């Protein structure tokens, strides 16, 4: 119900407010209010809470989850506020950085609303590391258009501190270096995507075999491959 109310209010703001800046600020405030009042769905937040509980309360489970250094640093730096308030602070940081990116467009409130429609579930307890990484990747995309290679690399590295998989975005540097090589990369990405659609389990098994057995990425892929809930299915979606 809260989700529906949030988007109804957001739609009202987009339709009836004409001041671009005012519209954007109200959309941001509504989003922060939604995150404060909402309750997390799913089970991913349990891993984040277990990690927090282990760091701040020394209540460590046998299968405690450990995350990337960027997120761990934020837990140490901001965790004194308690887990709930800590999560709200992180979500607020994500929303502010996301709004900063949207301000690059003519209608920031509209772009911001599209992001909320697609990603609001990741901005709360469920996938906060991915959300933090996403904001740095968006900043990196801006640097691609500005042809600032070093700043692009720094933003990708910053994103990788919160989610290791963000490092794959370094391939976006290739078009800035060599357009001909970029076209070959596009072909390889298309082939890889088709293989993942047709033979996802075999492809993931092959990737795992190419990595060190104790690699965090290999362990995560192995978990997804062997857990019924996350096991890859034949799906273009």
Short mmCIF file of C-alpha atoms in Angstrom, two decimals:
data_model
loop_
_atom_site.label_atom_id
_atom_site.label_comp_id
_atom_site.label_asym_id
_atom_site.label_seq_id
_atom_site.Cartn_x
_atom_site.Cartn_y
_atom_site.Cartn_z
CA UNK A 1 0.00 0.00 0.00
CA UNK A 2 2.82 2.37 0.90
CA UNK A 3 4.43 1.58 -2.47
CA UNK A 4 1.25 2.59 -4.32
CA UNK A 5 0.82 5.79 -2.29
CA UNK A 6 4.44 6.72 -2.98
CA UNK A 7 4.06 6.46 -6.75
CA UNK A 8 0.69 8.23 -6.75
CA UNK A 9 2.28 11.17 -4.95
CA UNK A 10 5.27 11.04 -7.27
CA UNK A 11 2.96 11.07 -10.29
CA UNK A 12 1.06 14.05 -8.87
CA UNK A 13 4.34 15.94 -8.46
CA UNK A 14 5.41 15.20 -12.04
CA UNK A 15 2.07 16.23 -13.54
CA UNK A 16 1.16 19.35 -11.60
CA UNK A 17 4.43 20.98 -10.55
CA UNK A 18 6.10 23.10 -13.22
CA UNK A 19 9.19 24.29 -11.34
CA UNK A 20 11.90 21.81 -12.33
CA UNK A 21 14.09 22.25 -9.27
CA UNK A 22 11.17 22.20 -6.84
CA UNK A 23 9.76 19.09 -8.51
CA UNK A 24 13.10 17.28 -8.21
CA UNK A 25 13.62 18.16 -4.54
CA UNK A 26 10.09 17.02 -3.61
CA UNK A 27 10.61 13.74 -5.48
CA UNK A 28 13.84 13.20 -3.52
CA UNK A 29 12.16 13.98 -0.17
CA UNK A 30 9.26 11.62 -0.97
CA UNK A 31 11.72 8.84 -1.80
CA UNK A 32 13.64 9.31 1.44
CA UNK A 33 10.35 9.29 3.38
CA UNK A 34 9.33 6.08 1.65
CA UNK A 35 12.56 4.35 2.63
CA UNK A 36 12.18 5.48 6.26
CA UNK A 37 8.61 4.16 6.52
CA UNK A 38 8.95 1.01 4.40
CA UNK A 39 9.68 -2.46 5.73
CA UNK A 40 12.16 -4.69 3.88
CA UNK A 41 10.82 -7.55 1.81
CA UNK A 42 12.68 -10.76 1.03
CA UNK A 43 15.56 -12.24 3.00
CA UNK A 44 18.71 -10.54 1.70
CA UNK A 45 18.69 -8.03 4.55
CA UNK A 46 19.33 -10.90 6.98
CA UNK A 47 22.84 -11.26 5.61
CA UNK A 48 23.49 -7.54 6.06
CA UNK A 49 22.16 -7.65 9.61
CA UNK A 50 24.28 -10.72 10.41
CA UNK A 51 27.35 -8.86 9.14
CA UNK A 52 26.47 -5.77 11.20
CA UNK A 53 25.73 -7.85 14.30
CA UNK A 54 29.08 -9.58 14.04
CA UNK A 55 31.06 -6.32 13.65
CA UNK A 56 29.30 -4.22 16.28
CA UNK A 57 27.90 -6.72 18.77
CA UNK A 58 30.37 -9.62 18.37
CA UNK A 59 27.43 -11.92 17.64
CA UNK A 60 28.95 -13.91 14.80
CA UNK A 61 27.16 -16.81 13.17
CA UNK A 62 29.10 -19.83 11.86
CA UNK A 63 28.12 -18.80 8.34
CA UNK A 64 28.52 -15.03 8.84
CA UNK A 65 28.62 -13.09 5.59
CA UNK A 66 31.57 -10.81 4.82
CA UNK A 67 31.30 -8.05 2.24
CA UNK A 68 33.54 -5.80 0.16
CA UNK A 69 35.86 -3.32 1.94
CA UNK A 70 33.87 -0.22 0.96
CA UNK A 71 30.69 -1.47 2.57
CA UNK A 72 32.59 -2.83 5.59
CA UNK A 73 34.19 0.58 6.11
CA UNK A 74 30.75 2.23 6.15
CA UNK A 75 29.55 -0.32 8.72
CA UNK A 76 32.47 0.60 10.99
CA UNK A 77 32.09 4.34 10.36
CA UNK A 78 28.30 4.68 10.61
CA UNK A 79 27.17 1.56 12.44
CA UNK A 80 27.16 3.28 15.84
CA UNK A 81 23.69 4.60 15.00
CA UNK A 82 22.11 1.14 15.11
CA UNK A 83 21.31 -1.11 12.19
CA UNK A 84 17.99 0.46 11.22
CA UNK A 85 19.28 4.04 11.22
CA UNK A 86 22.49 2.90 9.55
CA UNK A 87 20.46 1.42 6.68
CA UNK A 88 18.44 4.61 6.32
CA UNK A 89 21.64 6.70 6.18
CA UNK A 90 23.07 4.49 3.42
CA UNK A 91 19.81 4.60 1.47
CA UNK A 92 19.72 8.37 1.82
CA UNK A 93 23.27 8.63 0.48
CA UNK A 94 22.29 6.49 -2.51
CA UNK A 95 19.22 8.63 -3.24
CA UNK A 96 21.19 11.88 -3.02
CA UNK A 97 23.91 10.59 -5.34
CA UNK A 98 21.26 9.27 -7.73
CA UNK A 99 19.49 12.63 -7.76
CA UNK A 100 22.82 14.35 -8.46
CA UNK A 101 23.15 12.17 -11.57
CA UNK A 102 19.57 12.96 -12.64
CA UNK A 103 20.32 16.69 -12.39
CA UNK A 104 22.44 16.28 -15.53
CA UNK A 105 19.18 15.96 -17.52
CA UNK A 106 16.65 18.62 -18.51
CA UNK A 107 13.93 17.04 -16.36
CA UNK A 108 15.71 15.51 -13.35
CA UNK A 109 12.49 14.62 -11.50
CA UNK A 110 11.23 12.54 -14.43
CA UNK A 111 14.53 10.66 -14.78
CA UNK A 112 14.66 10.18 -11.00
CA UNK A 113 11.12 8.74 -11.07
CA UNK A 114 12.10 6.23 -13.75
CA UNK A 115 14.97 5.07 -11.54
CA UNK A 116 12.58 4.72 -8.61
CA UNK A 117 10.22 2.63 -10.72
CA UNK A 118 13.03 0.27 -11.72
CA UNK A 119 15.34 0.20 -8.71
CA UNK A 120 13.59 1.32 -5.54
CA UNK A 121 13.72 -2.23 -4.15
CA UNK A 122 17.54 -2.22 -4.27
CA UNK A 123 17.82 1.07 -2.40
CA UNK A 124 16.75 -0.37 0.92
CA UNK A 125 17.87 -3.40 2.92
CA UNK A 126 17.74 -5.85 0.02
CA UNK A 127 20.66 -4.81 -2.18
CA UNK A 128 22.27 -1.75 -0.68
CA UNK A 129 25.80 -2.65 -1.88
CA UNK A 130 24.56 -2.91 -5.45
CA UNK A 131 22.78 0.42 -5.08
CA UNK A 132 25.93 2.12 -3.77
CA UNK A 133 27.96 0.63 -6.63
CA UNK A 134 25.31 1.73 -9.14
CA UNK A 135 25.64 5.40 -8.16
CA UNK A 136 29.39 5.31 -8.84
CA UNK A 137 28.83 3.53 -12.17
CA UNK A 138 26.39 6.26 -13.20
CA UNK A 139 29.07 8.84 -12.40
CA UNK A 140 31.53 6.78 -14.44
CA UNK A 141 29.16 6.85 -17.43
CA UNK A 142 29.17 10.64 -17.31
CA UNK A 143 32.98 10.56 -17.49
CA UNK A 144 32.80 8.30 -20.57
CA UNK A 145 30.85 10.97 -22.44
CA UNK A 146 33.30 13.62 -21.23
CA UNK A 147 36.25 11.46 -22.37
CA UNK A 148 37.89 11.63 -18.93
CA UNK A 149 39.60 8.26 -18.75
CA UNK A 150 41.25 8.57 -15.34
CA UNK A 151 38.12 9.82 -13.59
CA UNK A 152 36.15 7.00 -15.24
CA UNK A 153 38.59 4.39 -13.88
CA UNK A 154 38.47 5.93 -10.40
CA UNK A 155 34.65 5.78 -10.31
CA UNK A 156 34.65 2.14 -11.48
CA UNK A 157 37.21 1.24 -8.81
CA UNK A 158 35.08 3.04 -6.20
CA UNK A 159 32.04 1.04 -7.33
CA UNK A 160 34.06 -2.17 -7.03
CA UNK A 161 34.72 -1.39 -3.37
CA UNK A 162 31.00 -1.95 -2.76
CA UNK A 163 30.31 -4.73 -5.26
CA UNK A 164 33.10 -6.64 -6.96
CA UNK A 165 31.10 -7.30 -10.13
CA UNK A 166 31.10 -3.54 -10.88
CA UNK A 167 34.70 -3.90 -12.07
CA UNK A 168 33.41 -5.43 -15.30
CA UNK A 169 32.35 -1.93 -16.35
CA UNK A 170 36.00 -1.15 -17.01
CA UNK A 171 35.34 -2.57 -20.51
CA UNK A 172 33.52 0.70 -21.24
CA UNK A 173 36.98 2.22 -21.43
CA UNK A 174 37.64 0.37 -24.68
CA UNK A 175 35.50 2.64 -26.93
CA UNK A 176 37.47 5.59 -25.55
CA UNK A 177 40.71 3.93 -26.67
CA UNK A 178 39.89 2.08 -29.89
CA UNK A 179 36.60 2.18 -31.83
CA UNK A 180 37.51 -0.83 -33.99
CA UNK A 181 38.24 -2.95 -30.95
CA UNK A 182 34.96 -1.74 -29.47
CA UNK A 183 32.99 -3.32 -32.34
CA UNK A 184 34.74 -6.66 -31.74
CA UNK A 185 33.90 -6.41 -28.06
CA UNK A 186 30.22 -5.83 -28.92
CA UNK A 187 30.24 -9.07 -30.92
CA UNK A 188 31.84 -11.00 -28.06
CA UNK A 189 29.31 -9.61 -25.56
CA UNK A 190 26.45 -10.65 -27.86
CA UNK A 191 27.88 -14.18 -28.18
CA UNK A 192 28.34 -14.41 -24.41
CA UNK A 193 24.75 -13.23 -23.82
CA UNK A 194 23.39 -15.84 -26.23
CA UNK A 195 25.41 -18.58 -24.52
CA UNK A 196 24.09 -17.49 -21.12
CA UNK A 197 20.51 -17.62 -22.42
CA UNK A 198 20.94 -21.08 -23.95
CA UNK A 199 23.31 -22.83 -21.53
CA UNK A 200 23.44 -20.76 -18.30
CA UNK A 201 24.46 -23.56 -15.91
CA UNK A 202 27.21 -24.90 -18.15
CA UNK A 203 28.57 -21.39 -18.73
CA UNK A 204 28.65 -20.57 -15.01
CA UNK A 205 30.32 -23.92 -14.25
CA UNK A 206 32.99 -23.09 -16.85
CA UNK A 207 33.58 -19.65 -15.32
CA UNK A 208 33.93 -21.18 -11.85
CA UNK A 209 36.50 -23.66 -13.14
CA UNK A 210 38.62 -20.76 -14.45
CA UNK A 211 38.80 -19.06 -11.03
CA UNK A 212 40.70 -19.89 -7.81
CA UNK A 213 38.56 -22.13 -5.60
CA UNK A 214 38.60 -19.64 -2.71
CA UNK A 215 37.76 -16.63 -4.88
CA UNK A 216 34.78 -14.63 -3.50
CA UNK A 217 33.36 -14.39 -7.03
CA UNK A 218 33.69 -18.16 -7.55
CA UNK A 219 32.04 -18.88 -4.20
CA UNK A 220 29.14 -16.55 -5.02
CA UNK A 221 28.64 -18.09 -8.47
CA UNK A 222 28.76 -21.56 -6.92
CA UNK A 223 26.08 -20.51 -4.42
CA UNK A 224 23.81 -19.22 -7.18
CA UNK A 225 24.39 -22.32 -9.26
CA UNK A 226 23.57 -24.79 -6.50
CA UNK A 227 20.77 -23.00 -4.63
CA UNK A 228 17.34 -23.88 -5.98
CA UNK A 229 16.01 -20.38 -5.31
CA UNK A 230 18.72 -18.71 -7.43
CA UNK A 231 19.55 -21.47 -9.87
CA UNK A 232 19.73 -19.98 -13.39
CA UNK A 233 16.80 -20.79 -15.62
CA UNK A 234 16.33 -20.63 -19.37
CA UNK A 235 15.11 -17.04 -19.45
CA UNK A 236 15.92 -13.99 -21.57
CA UNK A 237 14.44 -11.84 -18.76
#
